[in-house]
Each structure stands twice: as structure tokens, then as C-alpha cells.
Short mmCIF file of C-alpha atoms and ligand atoms in Angstrom, two decimals:
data_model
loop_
_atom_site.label_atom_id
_atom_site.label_comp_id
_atom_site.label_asym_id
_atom_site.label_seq_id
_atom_site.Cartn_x
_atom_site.Cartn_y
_atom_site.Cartn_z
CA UNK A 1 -31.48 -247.13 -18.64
CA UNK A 2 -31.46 -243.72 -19.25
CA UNK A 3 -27.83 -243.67 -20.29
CA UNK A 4 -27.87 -246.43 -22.32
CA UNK A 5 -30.58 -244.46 -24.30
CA UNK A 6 -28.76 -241.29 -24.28
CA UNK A 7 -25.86 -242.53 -25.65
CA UNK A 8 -27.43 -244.78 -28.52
CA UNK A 9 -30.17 -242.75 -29.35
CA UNK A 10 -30.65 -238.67 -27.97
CA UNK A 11 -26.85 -237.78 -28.53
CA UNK A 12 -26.57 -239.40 -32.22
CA UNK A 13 -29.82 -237.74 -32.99
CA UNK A 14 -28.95 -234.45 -31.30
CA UNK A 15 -25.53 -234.41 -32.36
CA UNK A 16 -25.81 -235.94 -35.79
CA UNK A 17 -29.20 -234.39 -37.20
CA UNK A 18 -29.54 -231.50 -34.96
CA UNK A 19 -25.52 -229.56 -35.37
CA UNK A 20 -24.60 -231.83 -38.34
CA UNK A 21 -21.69 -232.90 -36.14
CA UNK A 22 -19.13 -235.73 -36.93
CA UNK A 23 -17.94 -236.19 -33.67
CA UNK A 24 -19.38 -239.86 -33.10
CA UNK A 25 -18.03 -241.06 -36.01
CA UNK A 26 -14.81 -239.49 -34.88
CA UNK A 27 -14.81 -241.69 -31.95
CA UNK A 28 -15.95 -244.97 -33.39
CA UNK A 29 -12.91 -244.98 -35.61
CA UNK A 30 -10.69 -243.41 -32.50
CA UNK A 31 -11.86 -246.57 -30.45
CA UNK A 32 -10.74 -249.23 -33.56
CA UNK A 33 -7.40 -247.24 -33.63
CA UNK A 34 -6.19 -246.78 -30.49
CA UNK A 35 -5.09 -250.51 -30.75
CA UNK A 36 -3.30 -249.74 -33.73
CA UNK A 37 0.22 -250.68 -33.41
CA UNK A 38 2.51 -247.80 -32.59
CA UNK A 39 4.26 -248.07 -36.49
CA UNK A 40 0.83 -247.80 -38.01
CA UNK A 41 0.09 -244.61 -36.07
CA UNK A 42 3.47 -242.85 -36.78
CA UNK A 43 2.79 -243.94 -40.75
CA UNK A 44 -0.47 -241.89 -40.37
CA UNK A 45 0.79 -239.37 -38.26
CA UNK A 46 3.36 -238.82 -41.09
CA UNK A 47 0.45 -238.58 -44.04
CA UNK A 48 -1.50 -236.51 -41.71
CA UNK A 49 1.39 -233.76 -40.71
CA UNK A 50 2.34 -233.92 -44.62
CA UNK A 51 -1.09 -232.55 -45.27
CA UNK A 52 -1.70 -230.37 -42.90
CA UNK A 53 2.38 -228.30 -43.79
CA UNK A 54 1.04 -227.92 -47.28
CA UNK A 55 -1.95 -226.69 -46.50
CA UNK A 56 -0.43 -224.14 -44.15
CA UNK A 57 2.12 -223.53 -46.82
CA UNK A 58 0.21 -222.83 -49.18
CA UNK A 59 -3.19 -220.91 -47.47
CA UNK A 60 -1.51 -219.70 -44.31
CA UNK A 61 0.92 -216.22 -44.80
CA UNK A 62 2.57 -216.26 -41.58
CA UNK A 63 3.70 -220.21 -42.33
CA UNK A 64 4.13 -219.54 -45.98
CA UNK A 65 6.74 -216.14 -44.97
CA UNK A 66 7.90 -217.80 -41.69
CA UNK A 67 9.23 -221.53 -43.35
CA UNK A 68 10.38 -219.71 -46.97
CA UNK A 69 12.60 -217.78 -44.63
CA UNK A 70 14.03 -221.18 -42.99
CA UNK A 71 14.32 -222.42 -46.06
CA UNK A 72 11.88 -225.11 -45.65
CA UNK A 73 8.67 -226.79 -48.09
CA UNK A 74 6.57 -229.41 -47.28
CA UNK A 75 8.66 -232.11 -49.88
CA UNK A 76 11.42 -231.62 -47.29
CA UNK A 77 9.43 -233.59 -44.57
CA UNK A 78 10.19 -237.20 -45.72
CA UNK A 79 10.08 -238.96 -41.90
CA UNK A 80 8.93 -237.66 -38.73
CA UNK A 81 12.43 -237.06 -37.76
CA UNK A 82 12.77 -233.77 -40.62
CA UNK A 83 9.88 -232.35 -38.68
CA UNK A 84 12.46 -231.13 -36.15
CA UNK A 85 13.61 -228.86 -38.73
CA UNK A 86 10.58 -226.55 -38.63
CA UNK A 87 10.36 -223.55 -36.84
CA UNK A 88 8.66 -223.31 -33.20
CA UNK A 89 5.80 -220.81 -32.06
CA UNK A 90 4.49 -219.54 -28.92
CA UNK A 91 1.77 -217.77 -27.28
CA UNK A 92 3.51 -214.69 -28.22
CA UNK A 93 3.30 -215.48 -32.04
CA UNK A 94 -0.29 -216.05 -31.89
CA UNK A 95 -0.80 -212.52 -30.29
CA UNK A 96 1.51 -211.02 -32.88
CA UNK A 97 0.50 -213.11 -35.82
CA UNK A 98 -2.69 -214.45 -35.22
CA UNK A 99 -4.64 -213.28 -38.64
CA UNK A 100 -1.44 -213.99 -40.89
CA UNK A 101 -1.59 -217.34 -39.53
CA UNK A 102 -5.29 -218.38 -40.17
CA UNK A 103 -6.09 -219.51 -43.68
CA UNK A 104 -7.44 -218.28 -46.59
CA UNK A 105 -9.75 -221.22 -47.28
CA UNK A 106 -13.25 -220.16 -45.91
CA UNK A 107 -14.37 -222.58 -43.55
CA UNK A 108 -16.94 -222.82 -40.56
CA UNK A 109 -14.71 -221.02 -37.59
CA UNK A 110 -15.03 -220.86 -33.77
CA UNK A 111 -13.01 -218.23 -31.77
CA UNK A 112 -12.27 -219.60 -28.33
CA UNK A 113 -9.44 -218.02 -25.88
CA UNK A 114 -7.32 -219.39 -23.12
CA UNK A 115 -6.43 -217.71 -19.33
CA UNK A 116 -2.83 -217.37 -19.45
CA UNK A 117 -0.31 -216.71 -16.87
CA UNK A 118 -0.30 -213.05 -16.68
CA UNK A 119 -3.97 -212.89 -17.11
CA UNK A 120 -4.25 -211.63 -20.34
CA UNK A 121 -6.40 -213.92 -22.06
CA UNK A 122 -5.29 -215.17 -25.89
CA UNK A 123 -7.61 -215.32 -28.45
CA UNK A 124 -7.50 -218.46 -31.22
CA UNK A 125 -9.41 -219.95 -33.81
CA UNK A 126 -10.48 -223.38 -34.46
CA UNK A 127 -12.59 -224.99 -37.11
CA UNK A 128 -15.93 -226.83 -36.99
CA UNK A 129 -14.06 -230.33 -37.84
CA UNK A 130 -11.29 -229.66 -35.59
CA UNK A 131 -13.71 -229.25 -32.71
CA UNK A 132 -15.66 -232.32 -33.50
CA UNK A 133 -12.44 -234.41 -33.50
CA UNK A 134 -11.05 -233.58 -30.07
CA UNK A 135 -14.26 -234.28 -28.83
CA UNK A 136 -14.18 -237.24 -29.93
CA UNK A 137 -10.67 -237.61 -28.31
CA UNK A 138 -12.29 -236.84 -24.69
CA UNK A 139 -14.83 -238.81 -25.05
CA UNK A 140 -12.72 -241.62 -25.99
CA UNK A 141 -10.05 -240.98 -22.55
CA UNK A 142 -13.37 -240.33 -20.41
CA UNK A 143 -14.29 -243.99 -21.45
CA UNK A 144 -11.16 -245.42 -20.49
CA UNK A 145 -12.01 -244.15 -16.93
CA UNK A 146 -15.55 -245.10 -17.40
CA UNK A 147 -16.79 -241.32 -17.93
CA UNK A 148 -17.73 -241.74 -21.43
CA UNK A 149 -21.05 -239.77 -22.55
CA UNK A 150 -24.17 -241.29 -20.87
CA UNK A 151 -22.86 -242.06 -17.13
CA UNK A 152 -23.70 -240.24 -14.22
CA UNK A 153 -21.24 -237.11 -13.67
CA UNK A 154 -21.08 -235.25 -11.16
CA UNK A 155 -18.37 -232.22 -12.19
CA UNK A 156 -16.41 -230.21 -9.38
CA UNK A 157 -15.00 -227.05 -10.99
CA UNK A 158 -15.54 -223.38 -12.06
CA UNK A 159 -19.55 -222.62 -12.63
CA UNK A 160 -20.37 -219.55 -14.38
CA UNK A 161 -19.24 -216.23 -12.32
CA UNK A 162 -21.47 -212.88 -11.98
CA UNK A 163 -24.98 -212.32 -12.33
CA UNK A 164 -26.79 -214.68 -14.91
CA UNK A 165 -29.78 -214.25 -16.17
CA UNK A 166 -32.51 -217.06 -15.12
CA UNK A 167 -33.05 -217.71 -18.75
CA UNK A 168 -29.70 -218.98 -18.68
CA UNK A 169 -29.34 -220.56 -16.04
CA UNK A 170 -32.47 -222.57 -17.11
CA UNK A 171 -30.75 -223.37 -20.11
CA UNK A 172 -27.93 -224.83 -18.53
CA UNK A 173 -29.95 -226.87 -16.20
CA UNK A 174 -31.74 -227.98 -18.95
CA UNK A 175 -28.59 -229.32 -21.12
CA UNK A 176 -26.95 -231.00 -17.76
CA UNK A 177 -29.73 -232.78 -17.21
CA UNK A 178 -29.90 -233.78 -20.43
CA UNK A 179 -26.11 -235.07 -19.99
CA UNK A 180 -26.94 -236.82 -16.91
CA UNK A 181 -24.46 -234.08 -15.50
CA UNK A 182 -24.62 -232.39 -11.73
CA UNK A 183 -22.23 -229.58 -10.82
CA UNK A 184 -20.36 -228.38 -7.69
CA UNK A 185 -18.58 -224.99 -8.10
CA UNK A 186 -15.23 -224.60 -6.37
CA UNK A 187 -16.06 -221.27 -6.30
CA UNK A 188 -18.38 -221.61 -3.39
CA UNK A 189 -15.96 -224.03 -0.86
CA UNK A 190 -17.10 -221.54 2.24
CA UNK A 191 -18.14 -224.25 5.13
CA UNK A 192 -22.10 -223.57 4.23
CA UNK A 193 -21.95 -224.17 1.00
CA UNK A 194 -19.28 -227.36 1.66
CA UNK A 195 -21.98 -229.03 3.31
CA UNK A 196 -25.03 -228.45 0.70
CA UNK A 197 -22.42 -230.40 -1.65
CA UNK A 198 -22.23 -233.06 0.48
CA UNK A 199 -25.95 -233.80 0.63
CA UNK A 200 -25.63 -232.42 -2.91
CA UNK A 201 -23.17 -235.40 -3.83
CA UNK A 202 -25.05 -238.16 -1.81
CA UNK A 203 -28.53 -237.15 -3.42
CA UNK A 204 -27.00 -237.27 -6.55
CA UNK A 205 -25.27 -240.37 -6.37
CA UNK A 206 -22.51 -240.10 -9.35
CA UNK A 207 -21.05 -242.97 -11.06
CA UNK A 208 -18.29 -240.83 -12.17
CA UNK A 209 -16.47 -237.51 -10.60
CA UNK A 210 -15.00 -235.23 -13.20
CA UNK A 211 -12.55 -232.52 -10.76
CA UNK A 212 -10.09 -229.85 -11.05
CA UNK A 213 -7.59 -231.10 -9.22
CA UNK A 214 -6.88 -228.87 -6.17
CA UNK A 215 -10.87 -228.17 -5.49
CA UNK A 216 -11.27 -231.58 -4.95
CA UNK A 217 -8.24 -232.37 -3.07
CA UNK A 218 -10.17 -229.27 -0.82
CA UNK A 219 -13.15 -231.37 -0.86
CA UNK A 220 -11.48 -234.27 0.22
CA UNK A 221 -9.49 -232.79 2.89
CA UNK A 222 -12.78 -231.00 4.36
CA UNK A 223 -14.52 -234.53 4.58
CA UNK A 224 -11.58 -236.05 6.48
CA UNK A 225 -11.44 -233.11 8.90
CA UNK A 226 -15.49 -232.75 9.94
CA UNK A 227 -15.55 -236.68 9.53
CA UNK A 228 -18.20 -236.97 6.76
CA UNK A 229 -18.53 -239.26 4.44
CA UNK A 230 -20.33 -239.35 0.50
CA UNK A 231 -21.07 -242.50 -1.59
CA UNK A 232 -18.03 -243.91 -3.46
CA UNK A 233 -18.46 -242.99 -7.45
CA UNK A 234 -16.78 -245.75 -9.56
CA UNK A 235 -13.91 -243.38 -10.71
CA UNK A 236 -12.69 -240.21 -10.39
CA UNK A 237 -11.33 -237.86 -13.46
CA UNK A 238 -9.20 -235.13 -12.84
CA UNK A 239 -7.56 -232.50 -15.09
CA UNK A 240 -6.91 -229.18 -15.30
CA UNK A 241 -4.50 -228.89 -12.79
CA UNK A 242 -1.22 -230.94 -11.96
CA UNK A 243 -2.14 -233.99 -10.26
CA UNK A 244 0.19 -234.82 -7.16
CA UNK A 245 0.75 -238.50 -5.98
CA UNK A 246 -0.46 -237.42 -1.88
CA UNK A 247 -3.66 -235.88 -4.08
CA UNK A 248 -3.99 -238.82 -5.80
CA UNK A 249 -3.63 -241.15 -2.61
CA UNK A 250 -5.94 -238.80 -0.42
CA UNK A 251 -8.78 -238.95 -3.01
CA UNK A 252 -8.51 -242.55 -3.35
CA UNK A 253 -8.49 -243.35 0.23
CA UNK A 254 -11.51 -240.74 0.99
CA UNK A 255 -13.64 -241.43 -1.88
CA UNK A 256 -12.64 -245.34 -2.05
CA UNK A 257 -12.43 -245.02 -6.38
CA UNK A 258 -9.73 -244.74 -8.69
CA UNK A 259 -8.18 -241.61 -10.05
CA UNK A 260 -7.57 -241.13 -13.48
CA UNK A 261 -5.23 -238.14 -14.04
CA UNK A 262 -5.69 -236.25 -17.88
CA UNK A 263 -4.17 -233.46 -19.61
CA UNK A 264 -5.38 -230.79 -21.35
CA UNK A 265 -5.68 -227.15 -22.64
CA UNK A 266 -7.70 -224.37 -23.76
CA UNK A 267 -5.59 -224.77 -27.25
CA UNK A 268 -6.41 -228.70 -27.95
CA UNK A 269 -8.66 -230.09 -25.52
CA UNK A 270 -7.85 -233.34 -24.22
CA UNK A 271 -3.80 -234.40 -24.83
CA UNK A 272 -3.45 -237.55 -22.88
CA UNK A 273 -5.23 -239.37 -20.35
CA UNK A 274 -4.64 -242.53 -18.05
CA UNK A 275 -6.01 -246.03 -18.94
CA UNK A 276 -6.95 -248.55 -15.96
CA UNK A 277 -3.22 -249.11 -16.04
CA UNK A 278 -2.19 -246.02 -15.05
CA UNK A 279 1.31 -246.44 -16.12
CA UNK A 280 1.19 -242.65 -17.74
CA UNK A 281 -1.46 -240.75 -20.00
CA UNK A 282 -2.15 -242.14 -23.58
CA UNK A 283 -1.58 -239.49 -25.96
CA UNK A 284 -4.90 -238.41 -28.30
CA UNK A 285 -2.48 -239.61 -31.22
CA UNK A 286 -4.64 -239.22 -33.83
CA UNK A 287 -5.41 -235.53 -33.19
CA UNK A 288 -2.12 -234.39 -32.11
CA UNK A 289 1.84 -234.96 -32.45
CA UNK A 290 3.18 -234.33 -29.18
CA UNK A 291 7.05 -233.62 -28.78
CA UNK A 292 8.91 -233.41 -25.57
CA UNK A 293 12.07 -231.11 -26.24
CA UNK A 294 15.00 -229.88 -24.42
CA UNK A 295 15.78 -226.04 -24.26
CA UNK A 296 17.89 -226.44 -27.38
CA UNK A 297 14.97 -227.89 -28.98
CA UNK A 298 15.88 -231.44 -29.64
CA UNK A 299 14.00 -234.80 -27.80
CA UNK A 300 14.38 -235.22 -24.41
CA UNK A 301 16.59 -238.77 -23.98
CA UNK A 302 14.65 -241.12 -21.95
CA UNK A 303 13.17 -240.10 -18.89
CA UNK A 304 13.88 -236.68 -18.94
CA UNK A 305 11.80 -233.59 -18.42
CA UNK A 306 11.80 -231.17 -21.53
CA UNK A 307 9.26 -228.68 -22.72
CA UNK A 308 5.58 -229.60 -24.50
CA UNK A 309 5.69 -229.14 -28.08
CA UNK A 310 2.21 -230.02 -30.12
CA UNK A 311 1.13 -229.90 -33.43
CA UNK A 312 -2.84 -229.91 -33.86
CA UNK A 313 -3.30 -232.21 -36.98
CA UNK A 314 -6.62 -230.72 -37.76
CA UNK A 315 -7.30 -227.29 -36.73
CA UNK A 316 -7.29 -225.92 -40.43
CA UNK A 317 -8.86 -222.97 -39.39
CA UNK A 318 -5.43 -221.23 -37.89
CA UNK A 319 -2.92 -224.12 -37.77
CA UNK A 320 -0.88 -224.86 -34.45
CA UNK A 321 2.38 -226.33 -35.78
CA UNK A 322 5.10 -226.77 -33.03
CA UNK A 323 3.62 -224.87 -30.41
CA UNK A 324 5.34 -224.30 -26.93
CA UNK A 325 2.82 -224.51 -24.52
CA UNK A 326 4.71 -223.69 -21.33
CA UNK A 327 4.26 -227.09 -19.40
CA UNK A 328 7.05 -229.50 -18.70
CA UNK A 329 6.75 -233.41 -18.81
CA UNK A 330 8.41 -236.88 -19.47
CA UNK A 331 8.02 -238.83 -21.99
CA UNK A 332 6.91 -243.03 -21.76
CA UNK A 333 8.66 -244.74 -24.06
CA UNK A 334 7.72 -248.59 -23.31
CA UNK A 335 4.38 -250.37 -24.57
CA UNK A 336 1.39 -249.79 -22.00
CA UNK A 337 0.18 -253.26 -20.73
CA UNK A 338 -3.45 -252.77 -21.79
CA UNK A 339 -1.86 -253.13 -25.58
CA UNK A 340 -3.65 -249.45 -26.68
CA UNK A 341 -0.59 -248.67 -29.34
CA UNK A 342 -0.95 -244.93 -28.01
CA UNK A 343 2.47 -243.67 -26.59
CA UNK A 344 2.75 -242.21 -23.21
CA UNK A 345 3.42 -239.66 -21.23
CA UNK A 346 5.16 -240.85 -17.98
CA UNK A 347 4.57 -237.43 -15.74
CA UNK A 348 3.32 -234.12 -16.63
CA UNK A 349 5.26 -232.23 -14.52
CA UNK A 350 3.52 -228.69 -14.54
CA UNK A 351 3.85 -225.27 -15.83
CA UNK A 352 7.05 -224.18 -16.26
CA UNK A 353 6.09 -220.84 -14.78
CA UNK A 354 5.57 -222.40 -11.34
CA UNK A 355 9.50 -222.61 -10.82
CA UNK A 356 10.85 -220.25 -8.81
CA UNK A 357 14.47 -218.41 -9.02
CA UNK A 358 16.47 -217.44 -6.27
CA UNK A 359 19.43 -214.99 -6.64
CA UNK A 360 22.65 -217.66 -5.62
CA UNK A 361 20.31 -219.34 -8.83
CA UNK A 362 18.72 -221.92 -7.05
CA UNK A 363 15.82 -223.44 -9.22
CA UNK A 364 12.84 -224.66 -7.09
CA UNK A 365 10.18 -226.70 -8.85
CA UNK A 366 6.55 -226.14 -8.55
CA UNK A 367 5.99 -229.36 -6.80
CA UNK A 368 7.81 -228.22 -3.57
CA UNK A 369 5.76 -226.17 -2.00
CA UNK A 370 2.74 -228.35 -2.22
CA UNK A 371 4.56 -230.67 -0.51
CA UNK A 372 6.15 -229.11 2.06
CA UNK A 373 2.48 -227.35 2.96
CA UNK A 374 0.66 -231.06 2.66
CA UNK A 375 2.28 -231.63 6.15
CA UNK A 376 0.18 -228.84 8.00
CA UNK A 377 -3.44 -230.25 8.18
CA UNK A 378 -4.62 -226.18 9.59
CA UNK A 379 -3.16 -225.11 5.87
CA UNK A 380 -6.71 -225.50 3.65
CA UNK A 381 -5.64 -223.54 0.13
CA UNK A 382 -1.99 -221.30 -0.38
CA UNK A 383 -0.37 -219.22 -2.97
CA UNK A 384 3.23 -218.55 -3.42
CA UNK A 385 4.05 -214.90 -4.95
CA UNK A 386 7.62 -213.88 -5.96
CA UNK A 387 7.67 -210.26 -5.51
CA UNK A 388 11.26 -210.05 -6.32
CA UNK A 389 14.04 -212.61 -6.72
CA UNK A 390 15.15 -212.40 -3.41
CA UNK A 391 11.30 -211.50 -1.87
CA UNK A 392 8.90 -214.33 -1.84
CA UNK A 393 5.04 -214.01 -0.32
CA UNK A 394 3.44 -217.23 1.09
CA UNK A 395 -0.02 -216.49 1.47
CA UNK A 396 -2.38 -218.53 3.40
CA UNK A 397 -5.98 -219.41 4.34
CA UNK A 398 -5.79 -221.46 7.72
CA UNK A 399 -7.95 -222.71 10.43
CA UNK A 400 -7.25 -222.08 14.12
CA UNK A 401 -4.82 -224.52 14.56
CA UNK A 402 -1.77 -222.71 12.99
CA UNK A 403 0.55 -222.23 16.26
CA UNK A 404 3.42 -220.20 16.46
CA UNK A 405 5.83 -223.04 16.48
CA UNK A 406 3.95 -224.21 12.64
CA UNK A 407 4.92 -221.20 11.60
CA UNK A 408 9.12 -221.70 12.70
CA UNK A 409 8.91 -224.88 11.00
CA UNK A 410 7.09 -224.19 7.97
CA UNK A 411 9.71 -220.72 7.63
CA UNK A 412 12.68 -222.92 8.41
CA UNK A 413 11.82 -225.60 5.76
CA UNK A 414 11.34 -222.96 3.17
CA UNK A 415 14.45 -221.28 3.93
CA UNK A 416 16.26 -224.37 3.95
CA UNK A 417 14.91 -224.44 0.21
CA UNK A 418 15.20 -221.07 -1.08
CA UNK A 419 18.53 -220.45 0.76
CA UNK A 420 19.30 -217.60 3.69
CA UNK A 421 19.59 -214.99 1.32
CA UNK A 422 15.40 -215.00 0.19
CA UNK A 423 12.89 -213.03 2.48
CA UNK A 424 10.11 -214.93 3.22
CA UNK A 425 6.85 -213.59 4.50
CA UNK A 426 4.00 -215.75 5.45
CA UNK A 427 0.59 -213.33 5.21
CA UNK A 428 -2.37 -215.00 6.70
CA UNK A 429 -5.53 -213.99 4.13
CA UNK A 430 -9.79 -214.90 4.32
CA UNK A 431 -8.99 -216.29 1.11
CA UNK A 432 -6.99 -216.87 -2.50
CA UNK A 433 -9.66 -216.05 -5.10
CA UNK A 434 -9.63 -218.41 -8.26
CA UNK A 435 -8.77 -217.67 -11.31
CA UNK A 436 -11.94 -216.91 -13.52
CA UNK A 437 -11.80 -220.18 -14.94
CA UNK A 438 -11.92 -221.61 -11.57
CA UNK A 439 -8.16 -223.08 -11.23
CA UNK A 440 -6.06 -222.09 -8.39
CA UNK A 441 -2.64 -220.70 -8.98
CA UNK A 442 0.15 -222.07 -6.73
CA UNK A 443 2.74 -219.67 -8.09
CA UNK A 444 2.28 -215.90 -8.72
CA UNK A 445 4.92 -213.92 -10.36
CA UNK A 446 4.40 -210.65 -9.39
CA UNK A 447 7.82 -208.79 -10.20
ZN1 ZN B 1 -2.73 -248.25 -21.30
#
């Protein structure tokens, strides 16, 4: 009842009248097209990327300098294929160039700023309109999972760290309630807390879980091991974090719902997201032009890994054209059989950063060590740290049961990895703290 009202009558009024927001009209025209067929959306994606290089052309310095250099102007791009043409930027070109590369228009601007790898946190800027659309984007791929605005969330991730203020805190508590939203941070997983958020969960009764990944895989893991039980939501979204097939089948044995993996970042909100097929995430097509590249920086052929390239068709504010955002995946090429003419992504495959180097140059993916540590049930959360090529750090919080002879096995299985020639310590810690955003970092770089 309530949510029925909420969504047809409090968030249009709130949204609409109250912040002047366009973001429900975004997503009644991103539900009629997202069974466009796939020609009609690469016609449109053309008109929309043909816009958005002339008006980065023409109000943007850093693009204007950057593509008269290459020798490029908008009248070049003529198919999506030219595209490949222009120039790509990185995190590091936003911290160099960030000002050059907003416009000159004046326009209603947000500054927002990601984590990062190293911890130094980069700073962006994103326009009023851009903001509304990707919203509209996530609450599109929520409602494929059945998480669109008015159901019954219940969200397991980072709260808000440090002392704040009850006014605050109020305020929040206010707005979630408002959202027919509950919270459980994965800050506080100590074996009190775990069990306030299982009567937590079981008062609350969610039709929909929306998880980091790896806290909830925690939670899930804690329920097998002390034998509790909470009251099956009808899905489960999770994002954030790389999504594992064990994770996936854990959750969905545990918590008896689906699990609908998305992507996303700090930079563009939500980038794909699984359907009730869940043959591979839809793209949000009509906010973004995602490329999948190889280290020379042409397309990946067919079922091949290569490196996340996106465009932001919208943010006029301080355009992100080509931008390398670190993570690897796949690219789907065949039809989904829901008939949504969104492409796919097969696999995100994770941060590049999470592959390690050894020094006979040995390249081991991200995935394998939570794998390999999946198989020791005493293991609850891990980190990996490279201190040097040849010096690696497993670090881990365990429960009694870690023998002597788990620890042989789990050394001889990573040495049978890395190779003979990498030290391996295993350092047995209280805990891995978080990052502040709440995500847990398998890999640490520390050289
Ligand atoms: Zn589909």
C-alpha cells in the first residue's frame, strides 16, 4: 500500500515539485527504450556522442587543446567506429586537468569524489541533468530485480563513520523511512552486533536486499555457521564489489532468492545490471557508451577480457570521454532472451589492480585467492598485500579452527601459484578495517 503510494504519488511530488528534478521522466522513457532494437540505440548513441564532442570541443579547453593536437573535430566522427580515433583519459588526467576540462557554459554543478586505489580520493564534477539521468538508469536495473523505488529495502553496506550529530542522524532516519529503506552497516559485523541484524532483518522483513558484495557473503557465511536463519527477501542486489559465482551460489542457497549482480562507480553510477535472465549485465545504454579494449586500445574480439572504456553522454558539466576506469571485463555480444535491445556485458572481471606480479612474471588474477581461501570455513574476511614482487602478506581474521596442518595447505597452494621463488607470510590479525566507503580490499599494493 504504502509503496504503491510512494511511488505514484510522494516521490513525483517530492522529486518533481520539491528539487525540480527530471529523473522520473528519465525513466519512463528509459523503460519504453530499453526494448529498442540494438540498431536504433547505436543510431542514437551516434547523435548523442556527436553532441556531446562538439560541445566539449567547443566549451571544454583541455578537449578543445587535447583533440586539435590529434588532429581531430567533431565532423570527423561519421560512425561509431571513428570514435576509436579519439584520445583516452584516466584518473590521472582528471587530477591534472580537471578545471581545463569542465566547461565554460554555466550550469547547475555537483562536486562528488571517488576512493581510489591508493587512497587518495579524486574529485569530479557532474551536472544537475546528468545526475537526474543515471538515476533514472538505477532505478530502471533495480526494477529489473524488483528493487525499483517503493519496495521494501533493506541495504547491507557502509553507514556513515565517526561521530554524527543526532540532528543528522534524525534526518537520515527520517528520509529511509520515507524510502521504505532499513540499513545494516558492514562496519559493525563483530558477533554482537551480527546478531541485532538478524532480529534486525527478520523484524524488518525486506522484499528486496541491496549488498556490497563481500559483507554479505560475511553475513551469509555467519548464518550457516551459528545455524540461524532470516526470512527469504524476493531478490537480492549486489554491487560494489566483484561478484563471485560460490558468492552468488552461497547467497542463493542461504537466503533462498535470486541474486542480481550490477556494476557501478563513483564516476557514472549504475553501468550495467542483470535482468531475470541473468545471461550478463544490460548496459545503461542510453547514458553511457561502454567500450571493452585491449592494451593497444582496439575492441576486445569476442569473449575476451580487455580494459573498461566509458563515455558519459550527459555529464556536460566536465565531460568523461573515453575514460579508463581500471576494471577489466567481457563483452556479450548475442541478443539477451528477455528481448531488452541493451547489449551485455558477459563478466566483469574486477579491478585490474587486484592482479598480482611475481618476479619469473607470473600474472595471478584477483579471483584466485578468493577461491583458494573459500575452501577454509575458519577463514571469515582476508587481505592480500604485495610488499614487494617477490614478498607477499596474507593477512587473516580466523576463528579457532585454523590448525597447523590449514596453514601447510593453504601455504602450499599459494606457492604452487605464485611459484617457489615468492615469500609468503600468513599474519593472523583481530581484523581488516574497510575502506571508508565500506568495501573491502582483497589486494593491497603496498610497494
Ligand atoms: Zn535480459
Amino acid at each position: 500500500m504504502y509503496g504503491s503510494l510512494y511511488r505514484h504519488v510522494l516521490l513525483p511530488f517530492f522529486d518533481r515539485v520539491v528539487k525540480g528534478r527530471k529523473t522520473l521522466d528519465y525513466w519512463q522513457q528509459a523503460e519504453q527504450s530499453q526494448w529498442w532494437p540494438r540498431e536504433k540505440h547505436a543510431v542514437t548513441q551516434l547523435v548523442n556522442l556527436q553532441r556531446l564532442l562538439r560541445h566539449a570541443e567547443t566549451t571544454c579547453p583541455y578537449y578543445k587543446k587535447t583533440w586539435a593536437e590529434h588532429g581531430l573535430s567533431t565532423e570527423r566522427l561519421q560512425s561509431l567506429t571513428d570514435f576509436e580515433a579519439w584520445p583516452l583519459i584516466t584518473r590521472d588526467t582528471i587530477r591534472r586537468h580537471r578545471l581545463a576540462m569542465r566547461t565554460t557554459v554555466p550550469m547547475t554543478r555537483m562536486t562528488k569524489a571517488t576512493g581510489g586505489s591508493s587512497g587518495e580520493p579524486l574529485q569530479f564534477d557532474l551536472s544537475a541533468d546528468s545526475n537526474d539521468r543515471r538515476t533514472a538508469m538505477m532505478y530502471r536495473g533495480y526494477g529489473w530485480a524488483g528493487g525499483a523505488p517503493g519496495s521494501k529495502q533493506l541495504y547491507v553496506w557502509g553507514g556513515a563513520l565517526g561521530n554524527v550529530p543526532t540532528w543528522k542522524k534524525w534526518k537520515t532516519s527520517l528520509h529511509h523511512r520515507f524510502d521504505r529503506h532499513a540499513v545494516i552497516s558492514c562496519f559493525e559485523f563483530t558477533p554482537e552486533k551480527m546478531r541485532e541484524h538478524v532480529a534486525k532483518w527478520n523484524r524488518y522483513r525486506p522484499e528486496v536486499i541491496v549488498a556490497y558484495t563481500n559483507p554479505l557473503y560475511e553475513f551469509a557465511k555467519y548464518l550457516q555457521r551459528e545455524n540461524l536463519t532470516v526470512t527469504s527477501p524476493q531478490s537480492i542486489i549486489v554491487g560494489a564489489e566483484k561478484l563471485h559465482d560460490f558468492q552468488r551460489e552461497t547467497m542463493q542457497s542461504v537466503f533462498q532468492a535470486p541474486v542480481f549482480e550490477t556494476y557501478g562507480s563513483r564516476e557514472f553510477m549504475l553501468i550495467g545490471a542483470e535482468c531475470p535472465e541473468h545471461r550478463g549485465l544490460h548496459l545503461s545504454q542510453e547514458n553511457l557508451y561502454v567500450e571493452i579494449l585491449d592494451d593497444d586500445g582496439r575492441p576486445t574480439p569476442t569473449g575476451e577480457e580487455g580494459n573498461v572504456v566509458i563515455t558519459d553522454l550527459f555529464n556536460d558539466s566536465m565531460p568523461f570521454i573515453r575514460y579508463v576506469n581500471g576494471d577489466r571485463a567481457v563483452a556479450g555480444f548475442e541478443q539477451c532472451p528477455c528481448g531488452r535491445g541493451l547489449p551485455l556485458l558477459k563478466k566483469v572481471v574486477g579491478r585490474q589492480l587486484d592482479t598480482l606480479e611475481t618476479p619469473d612474471g607470473r600474472k595471478i588474477p584477483g579471483e584466485f585467492f578468493p577461491h583458494l581461501l573459500k575452501e577454509f570455513p575458519c577463514i571469515r574476511r582476508f587481505q592480500v598485500v604485495q610488499e614487494a614482487v617477490e614478498c607477499i602478506t596474507l593477512k587473516l581474521v580466523v576463528d579457532g579452527g585454523f590448525t597447523l596442518a590449514d596453514r601447510e595447505t593453504l601455504l602450499r597452494e599459494v606457492h604452487s601459484c605464485t611459484g617457489p621463488v615468492v615469500n609468503i607470510q600468513l599474519q593472523l590479525v583481530d581484523d581488516i578495517p574497510l575502506t571508508g566507503a565500506g568495501k573491502h580490499r582483497v589486494v593491497v599494493h603496498a610497494m
